[in-house]
Amino acid sequence: MAKKASTSAAGQGTYLAEAARAQRRVCTVTYPKGYMQAAPAGDERARLLRETKYKWLNGSQLRFWFYDKPKKWAGTEGDRQVVRQAFKMWKALGIGLEFAEVANAKDADIRIAFLDGDGSWSYIGTDVLTKREDPRTMNFGWSLTEDPAEGLDTALHEIGHTLGFPHEHQNPFAGIVWNEAAVYKSLAAPPNNWSKATTRHNIIDKLQADKVQGSSWDPNSVMHYPFDPGLIVQPKKYAKGLFPKGGLSARDRKWAKTFYPELKPAAVKALQPFKANSLYLGSGQQADFTFKPIETRDYEFRTFGDADALMALFRQAQPRGKPLALEDDGGTNDNAHLKVHLDAGKEYLLRLRLRYAKKPGQAAVMVW
Ligand SMILES: [Zn+2]
């Protein structure tokens, strides 16, 4: 995320003055492998599977942790407070995900460093779980407290990537035509010092339509960079620069609640052995079920029908820890299947995100 120029009453030419400072620092996201490739034309199943590929199961608790050493990776307490506040702001939208700060790296899904000069970045959604040589999943490359509004937007933006949201200025529906030479030149200059490849990856390359929600573009998204005058050729009104309002936009809120709606305990049905439960879900939607075995033995959970699902079983007492078992059959010819040893009298929770169904109501889940 970057420094925003004010377009408010502060005055005509404010953004020009900002531009002249050339101090914009913007995020360097790392998209997962194959993320920018298109689904095969006309393949509705592939398209829908790509929409949910890096989204978390709703109800997941994402545990975050701040490095305290090496020293150069540790931020100030002020920096950490800004990140905590940004997590709270995403949660305050009423989403089904939970965030919790943990005391150990080994308990964390999101490992946050503040290595100055390394740029601000995060991986996309569940791609943070991919093991890499560099154990960080998020970095802030500049102070988040020096300019509080910029700092908070930077934290909201990086967390947005961790929730699975890409750059909004790469939305193919934006119809942005760049002055490419000017864009490369602008980002190659300090403080970003980007290579052409980095600029292409983060700005010029357009996302596939299956990576963005709906078919509109949101220039006020917290996932959108500001752009100085002279970088955008079309739409013409942004030739003098484009500066998002700051904070989470109306559409950011809608996106977050579409993939991670508030959990409704009343909607959770109980599974009975050998009884199929029809899944009246749209692609991408999730249903949760409880199950209380009356005997201790191995149980199998399986989906039926022309469908792809991400399915995970938890102990009800710890619905937000690591699942006992998890399977994603997306893109395979099989159905999702779990085989787990369960204890009589204990209660379990099955979360199932239907990633693709040929028709509503033509998929089901059963335990036996
Ligand atoms: Zn970014």
PDB file of N, CA and C in Angstrom, residues 128-188:
ATOM      1  N   VAL A 128      -0.223 -18.837   2.281  1.00  0.00           N
ATOM      2  CA  VAL A 128       0.688 -18.556   3.404  1.00  0.00           C
ATOM      3  C   VAL A 128       1.105 -19.861   4.088  1.00  0.00           C
ATOM      4  N   LEU A 129       0.329 -20.934   3.884  1.00  0.00           N
ATOM      5  CA  LEU A 129       0.673 -22.213   4.526  1.00  0.00           C
ATOM      6  C   LEU A 129       1.769 -22.964   3.769  1.00  0.00           C
ATOM      7  N   THR A 130       2.079 -22.525   2.550  1.00  0.00           N
ATOM      8  CA  THR A 130       3.145 -23.163   1.780  1.00  0.00           C
ATOM      9  C   THR A 130       4.477 -22.945   2.493  1.00  0.00           C
ATOM     10  N   LYS A 131       5.212 -24.033   2.698  1.00  0.00           N
ATOM     11  CA  LYS A 131       6.503 -23.919   3.397  1.00  0.00           C
ATOM     12  C   LYS A 131       7.553 -23.332   2.460  1.00  0.00           C
ATOM     13  N   ARG A 132       8.252 -22.339   2.960  1.00  0.00           N
ATOM     14  CA  ARG A 132       9.287 -21.690   2.159  1.00  0.00           C
ATOM     15  C   ARG A 132      10.547 -21.536   3.002  1.00  0.00           C
ATOM     16  N   GLU A 133      11.639 -21.282   2.312  1.00  0.00           N
ATOM     17  CA  GLU A 133      12.902 -21.108   3.034  1.00  0.00           C
ATOM     18  C   GLU A 133      12.823 -19.908   3.964  1.00  0.00           C
ATOM     19  N   ASP A 134      12.235 -18.819   3.468  1.00  0.00           N
ATOM     20  CA  ASP A 134      12.023 -17.626   4.291  1.00  0.00           C
ATOM     21  C   ASP A 134      10.728 -17.837   5.066  1.00  0.00           C
ATOM     22  N   PRO A 135      10.820 -17.910   6.404  1.00  0.00           N
ATOM     23  CA  PRO A 135       9.619 -18.268   7.171  1.00  0.00           C
ATOM     24  C   PRO A 135       8.590 -17.154   7.323  1.00  0.00           C
ATOM     25  N   ARG A 136       8.922 -15.939   6.896  1.00  0.00           N
ATOM     26  CA  ARG A 136       7.944 -14.852   7.013  1.00  0.00           C
ATOM     27  C   ARG A 136       6.791 -15.069   6.029  1.00  0.00           C
ATOM     28  N   THR A 137       5.575 -14.702   6.433  1.00  0.00           N
ATOM     29  CA  THR A 137       4.466 -14.716   5.476  1.00  0.00           C
ATOM     30  C   THR A 137       4.004 -13.293   5.185  1.00  0.00           C
ATOM     31  N   MET A 138       4.492 -12.340   5.978  1.00  0.00           N
ATOM     32  CA  MET A 138       4.106 -10.929   5.795  1.00  0.00           C
ATOM     33  C   MET A 138       5.261 -10.069   6.271  1.00  0.00           C
ATOM     34  N   ASN A 139       5.536  -9.018   5.535  1.00  0.00           N
ATOM     35  CA  ASN A 139       6.584  -8.094   5.970  1.00  0.00           C
ATOM     36  C   ASN A 139       6.113  -6.658   5.784  1.00  0.00           C
ATOM     37  N   PHE A 140       6.528  -5.807   6.701  1.00  0.00           N
ATOM     38  CA  PHE A 140       6.316  -4.372   6.539  1.00  0.00           C
ATOM     39  C   PHE A 140       7.689  -3.730   6.405  1.00  0.00           C
ATOM     40  N   GLY A 141       7.883  -3.069   5.279  1.00  0.00           N
ATOM     41  CA  GLY A 141       9.213  -2.558   4.954  1.00  0.00           C
ATOM     42  C   GLY A 141       9.425  -1.104   5.313  1.00  0.00           C
ATOM     43  N   TRP A 142       8.424  -0.515   5.967  1.00  0.00           N
ATOM     44  CA  TRP A 142       8.564   0.876   6.418  1.00  0.00           C
ATOM     45  C   TRP A 142       7.735   1.073   7.672  1.00  0.00           C
ATOM     46  N   SER A 143       8.022   2.157   8.380  1.00  0.00           N
ATOM     47  CA  SER A 143       7.315   2.442   9.633  1.00  0.00           C
ATOM     48  C   SER A 143       5.820   2.584   9.386  1.00  0.00           C
ATOM     49  N   LEU A 144       5.028   1.977  10.269  1.00  0.00           N
ATOM     50  CA  LEU A 144       3.572   2.093  10.137  1.00  0.00           C
ATOM     51  C   LEU A 144       3.026   3.239  10.991  1.00  0.00           C
ATOM     52  N   THR A 145       3.928   3.885  11.725  1.00  0.00           N
ATOM     53  CA  THR A 145       3.460   4.932  12.643  1.00  0.00           C
ATOM     54  C   THR A 145       3.835   6.342  12.182  1.00  0.00           C
ATOM     55  N   GLU A 146       4.780   6.406  11.256  1.00  0.00           N
ATOM     56  CA  GLU A 146       5.260   7.716  10.809  1.00  0.00           C
ATOM     57  C   GLU A 146       4.111   8.528  10.208  1.00  0.00           C
ATOM     58  N   ASP A 147       3.352   7.877   9.333  1.00  0.00           N
ATOM     59  CA  ASP A 147       2.146   8.486   8.773  1.00  0.00           C
ATOM     60  C   ASP A 147       1.014   7.524   9.131  1.00  0.00           C
ATOM     61  N   PRO A 148       0.259   7.827  10.197  1.00  0.00           N
ATOM     62  CA  PRO A 148      -0.702   6.852  10.721  1.00  0.00           C
ATOM     63  C   PRO A 148      -1.723   6.363   9.692  1.00  0.00           C
ATOM     64  N   ALA A 149      -2.226   7.255   8.834  1.00  0.00           N
ATOM     65  CA  ALA A 149      -3.242   6.823   7.858  1.00  0.00           C
ATOM     66  C   ALA A 149      -2.623   5.865   6.853  1.00  0.00           C
ATOM     67  N   GLU A 150      -1.422   6.181   6.397  1.00  0.00           N
ATOM     68  CA  GLU A 150      -0.735   5.309   5.442  1.00  0.00           C
ATOM     69  C   GLU A 150      -0.406   3.977   6.103  1.00  0.00           C
ATOM     70  N   GLY A 151       0.043   4.049   7.358  1.00  0.00           N
ATOM     71  CA  GLY A 151       0.432   2.831   8.080  1.00  0.00           C
ATOM     72  C   GLY A 151      -0.741   1.886   8.247  1.00  0.00           C
ATOM     73  N   LEU A 152      -1.880   2.419   8.640  1.00  0.00           N
ATOM     74  CA  LEU A 152      -3.056   1.574   8.844  1.00  0.00           C
ATOM     75  C   LEU A 152      -3.528   0.968   7.520  1.00  0.00           C
ATOM     76  N   ASP A 153      -3.530   1.768   6.451  1.00  0.00           N
ATOM     77  CA  ASP A 153      -3.937   1.226   5.149  1.00  0.00           C
ATOM     78  C   ASP A 153      -2.965   0.152   4.672  1.00  0.00           C
ATOM     79  N   THR A 154      -1.692   0.340   4.960  1.00  0.00           N
ATOM     80  CA  THR A 154      -0.709  -0.671   4.572  1.00  0.00           C
ATOM     81  C   THR A 154      -1.011  -1.993   5.280  1.00  0.00           C
ATOM     82  N   ALA A 155      -1.314  -1.908   6.572  1.00  0.00           N
ATOM     83  CA  ALA A 155      -1.622  -3.133   7.332  1.00  0.00           C
ATOM     84  C   ALA A 155      -2.922  -3.760   6.843  1.00  0.00           C
ATOM     85  N   LEU A 156      -3.954  -2.943   6.593  1.00  0.00           N
ATOM     86  CA  LEU A 156      -5.227  -3.485   6.069  1.00  0.00           C
ATOM     87  C   LEU A 156      -5.002  -4.177   4.729  1.00  0.00           C
ATOM     88  N   HIS A 157      -4.163  -3.579   3.901  1.00  0.00           N
ATOM     89  CA  HIS A 157      -3.882  -4.108   2.563  1.00  0.00           C
ATOM     90  C   HIS A 157      -3.178  -5.461   2.643  1.00  0.00           C
ATOM     91  N   GLU A 158      -2.143  -5.552   3.469  1.00  0.00           N
ATOM     92  CA  GLU A 158      -1.401  -6.823   3.543  1.00  0.00           C
ATOM     93  C   GLU A 158      -2.278  -7.921   4.146  1.00  0.00           C
ATOM     94  N   ILE A 159      -3.083  -7.574   5.143  1.00  0.00           N
ATOM     95  CA  ILE A 159      -4.002  -8.574   5.704  1.00  0.00           C
ATOM     96  C   ILE A 159      -5.019  -8.989   4.634  1.00  0.00           C
ATOM     97  N   GLY A 160      -5.446  -8.023   3.808  1.00  0.00           N
ATOM     98  CA  GLY A 160      -6.348  -8.346   2.692  1.00  0.00           C
ATOM     99  C   GLY A 160      -5.749  -9.421   1.796  1.00  0.00           C
ATOM    100  N   HIS A 161      -4.458  -9.336   1.509  1.00  0.00           N
ATOM    101  CA  HIS A 161      -3.805 -10.399   0.720  1.00  0.00           C
ATOM    102  C   HIS A 161      -3.883 -11.731   1.467  1.00  0.00           C
ATOM    103  N   THR A 162      -3.616 -11.704   2.777  1.00  0.00           N
ATOM    104  CA  THR A 162      -3.641 -12.945   3.567  1.00  0.00           C
ATOM    105  C   THR A 162      -5.047 -13.560   3.577  1.00  0.00           C
ATOM    106  N   LEU A 163      -6.073 -12.732   3.438  1.00  0.00           N
ATOM    107  CA  LEU A 163      -7.443 -13.261   3.375  1.00  0.00           C
ATOM    108  C   LEU A 163      -7.773 -13.809   1.981  1.00  0.00           C
ATOM    109  N   GLY A 164      -6.889 -13.537   1.016  1.00  0.00           N
ATOM    110  CA  GLY A 164      -7.068 -14.107  -0.324  1.00  0.00           C
ATOM    111  C   GLY A 164      -7.399 -13.092  -1.405  1.00  0.00           C
ATOM    112  N   PHE A 165      -7.237 -11.814  -1.108  1.00  0.00           N
ATOM    113  CA  PHE A 165      -7.608 -10.801  -2.089  1.00  0.00           C
ATOM    114  C   PHE A 165      -6.381 -10.257  -2.830  1.00  0.00           C
ATOM    115  N   PRO A 166      -6.471 -10.184  -4.158  1.00  0.00           N
ATOM    116  CA  PRO A 166      -5.347  -9.687  -4.966  1.00  0.00           C
ATOM    117  C   PRO A 166      -5.410  -8.161  -5.137  1.00  0.00           C
ATOM    118  N   HIS A 167      -4.574  -7.642  -5.997  1.00  0.00           N
ATOM    119  CA  HIS A 167      -4.539  -6.194  -6.248  1.00  0.00           C
ATOM    120  C   HIS A 167      -5.710  -5.753  -7.105  1.00  0.00           C
ATOM    121  N   GLU A 168      -6.430  -4.776  -6.631  1.00  0.00           N
ATOM    122  CA  GLU A 168      -7.623  -4.308  -7.353  1.00  0.00           C
ATOM    123  C   GLU A 168      -7.251  -3.546  -8.627  1.00  0.00           C
ATOM    124  N   HIS A 169      -6.078  -2.900  -8.644  1.00  0.00           N
ATOM    125  CA  HIS A 169      -5.723  -2.176  -9.878  1.00  0.00           C
ATOM    126  C   HIS A 169      -5.344  -3.132 -10.998  1.00  0.00           C
ATOM    127  N   GLN A 170      -5.258  -4.455 -10.699  1.00  0.00           N
ATOM    128  CA  GLN A 170      -5.006  -5.441 -11.757  1.00  0.00           C
ATOM    129  C   GLN A 170      -6.305  -6.118 -12.193  1.00  0.00           C
ATOM    130  N   ASN A 171      -7.437  -5.612 -11.672  1.00  0.00           N
ATOM    131  CA  ASN A 171      -8.758  -6.116 -12.036  1.00  0.00           C
ATOM    132  C   ASN A 171      -8.970  -5.911 -13.539  1.00  0.00           C
ATOM    133  N   PRO A 172      -9.274  -6.975 -14.272  1.00  0.00           N
ATOM    134  CA  PRO A 172      -9.405  -6.825 -15.733  1.00  0.00           C
ATOM    135  C   PRO A 172     -10.580  -5.931 -16.124  1.00  0.00           C
ATOM    136  N   PHE A 173     -11.547  -5.753 -15.172  1.00  0.00           N
ATOM    137  CA  PHE A 173     -12.705  -4.913 -15.486  1.00  0.00           C
ATOM    138  C   PHE A 173     -12.412  -3.421 -15.314  1.00  0.00           C
ATOM    139  N   ALA A 174     -11.234  -3.105 -14.802  1.00  0.00           N
ATOM    140  CA  ALA A 174     -10.877  -1.698 -14.616  1.00  0.00           C
ATOM    141  C   ALA A 174     -10.698  -1.011 -15.970  1.00  0.00           C
ATOM    142  N   GLY A 175     -10.271  -1.776 -16.920  1.00  0.00           N
ATOM    143  CA  GLY A 175     -10.025  -1.190 -18.241  1.00  0.00           C
ATOM    144  C   GLY A 175      -8.903  -0.167 -18.233  1.00  0.00           C
ATOM    145  N   ILE A 176      -7.974  -0.315 -17.279  1.00  0.00           N
ATOM    146  CA  ILE A 176      -6.883   0.663 -17.219  1.00  0.00           C
ATOM    147  C   ILE A 176      -5.914   0.441 -18.379  1.00  0.00           C
ATOM    148  N   VAL A 177      -5.633   1.522 -19.069  1.00  0.00           N
ATOM    149  CA  VAL A 177      -4.555   1.503 -20.060  1.00  0.00           C
ATOM    150  C   VAL A 177      -3.420   2.315 -19.446  1.00  0.00           C
ATOM    151  N   TRP A 178      -2.273   1.689 -19.298  1.00  0.00           N
ATOM    152  CA  TRP A 178      -1.146   2.334 -18.635  1.00  0.00           C
ATOM    153  C   TRP A 178      -0.257   3.065 -19.624  1.00  0.00           C
ATOM    154  N   ASN A 179       0.371   4.093 -19.156  1.00  0.00           N
ATOM    155  CA  ASN A 179       1.532   4.636 -19.855  1.00  0.00           C
ATOM    156  C   ASN A 179       2.692   3.792 -19.323  1.00  0.00           C
ATOM    157  N   GLU A 180       2.917   2.649 -19.984  1.00  0.00           N
ATOM    158  CA  GLU A 180       3.810   1.648 -19.402  1.00  0.00           C
ATOM    159  C   GLU A 180       5.213   2.190 -19.130  1.00  0.00           C
ATOM    160  N   ALA A 181       5.725   2.959 -20.076  1.00  0.00           N
ATOM    161  CA  ALA A 181       7.092   3.483 -19.896  1.00  0.00           C
ATOM    162  C   ALA A 181       7.156   4.326 -18.616  1.00  0.00           C
ATOM    163  N   ALA A 182       6.103   5.147 -18.414  1.00  0.00           N
ATOM    164  CA  ALA A 182       6.085   6.016 -17.226  1.00  0.00           C
ATOM    165  C   ALA A 182       5.930   5.194 -15.948  1.00  0.00           C
ATOM    166  N   VAL A 183       5.132   4.130 -16.016  1.00  0.00           N
ATOM    167  CA  VAL A 183       4.934   3.283 -14.831  1.00  0.00           C
ATOM    168  C   VAL A 183       6.261   2.608 -14.451  1.00  0.00           C
ATOM    169  N   TYR A 184       6.935   2.027 -15.433  1.00  0.00           N
ATOM    170  CA  TYR A 184       8.218   1.368 -15.144  1.00  0.00           C
ATOM    171  C   TYR A 184       9.212   2.367 -14.548  1.00  0.00           C
ATOM    172  N   LYS A 185       9.244   3.546 -15.144  1.00  0.00           N
ATOM    173  CA  LYS A 185      10.206   4.556 -14.704  1.00  0.00           C
ATOM    174  C   LYS A 185       9.898   5.003 -13.268  1.00  0.00           C
ATOM    175  N   SER A 186       8.616   5.217 -13.006  1.00  0.00           N
ATOM    176  CA  SER A 186       8.206   5.699 -11.688  1.00  0.00           C
ATOM    177  C   SER A 186       8.550   4.696 -10.585  1.00  0.00           C
ATOM    178  N   LEU A 187       8.302   3.412 -10.859  1.00  0.00           N
ATOM    179  CA  LEU A 187       8.563   2.403  -9.816  1.00  0.00           C
ATOM    180  C   LEU A 187      10.036   2.012  -9.729  1.00  0.00           C
ATOM    181  N   ALA A 188      10.793   2.309 -10.796  1.00  0.00           N
ATOM    182  CA  ALA A 188      12.233   1.997 -10.767  1.00  0.00           C
ATOM    183  C   ALA A 188      12.988   3.000  -9.895  1.00  0.00           C
TER     184      ALA A 188
END
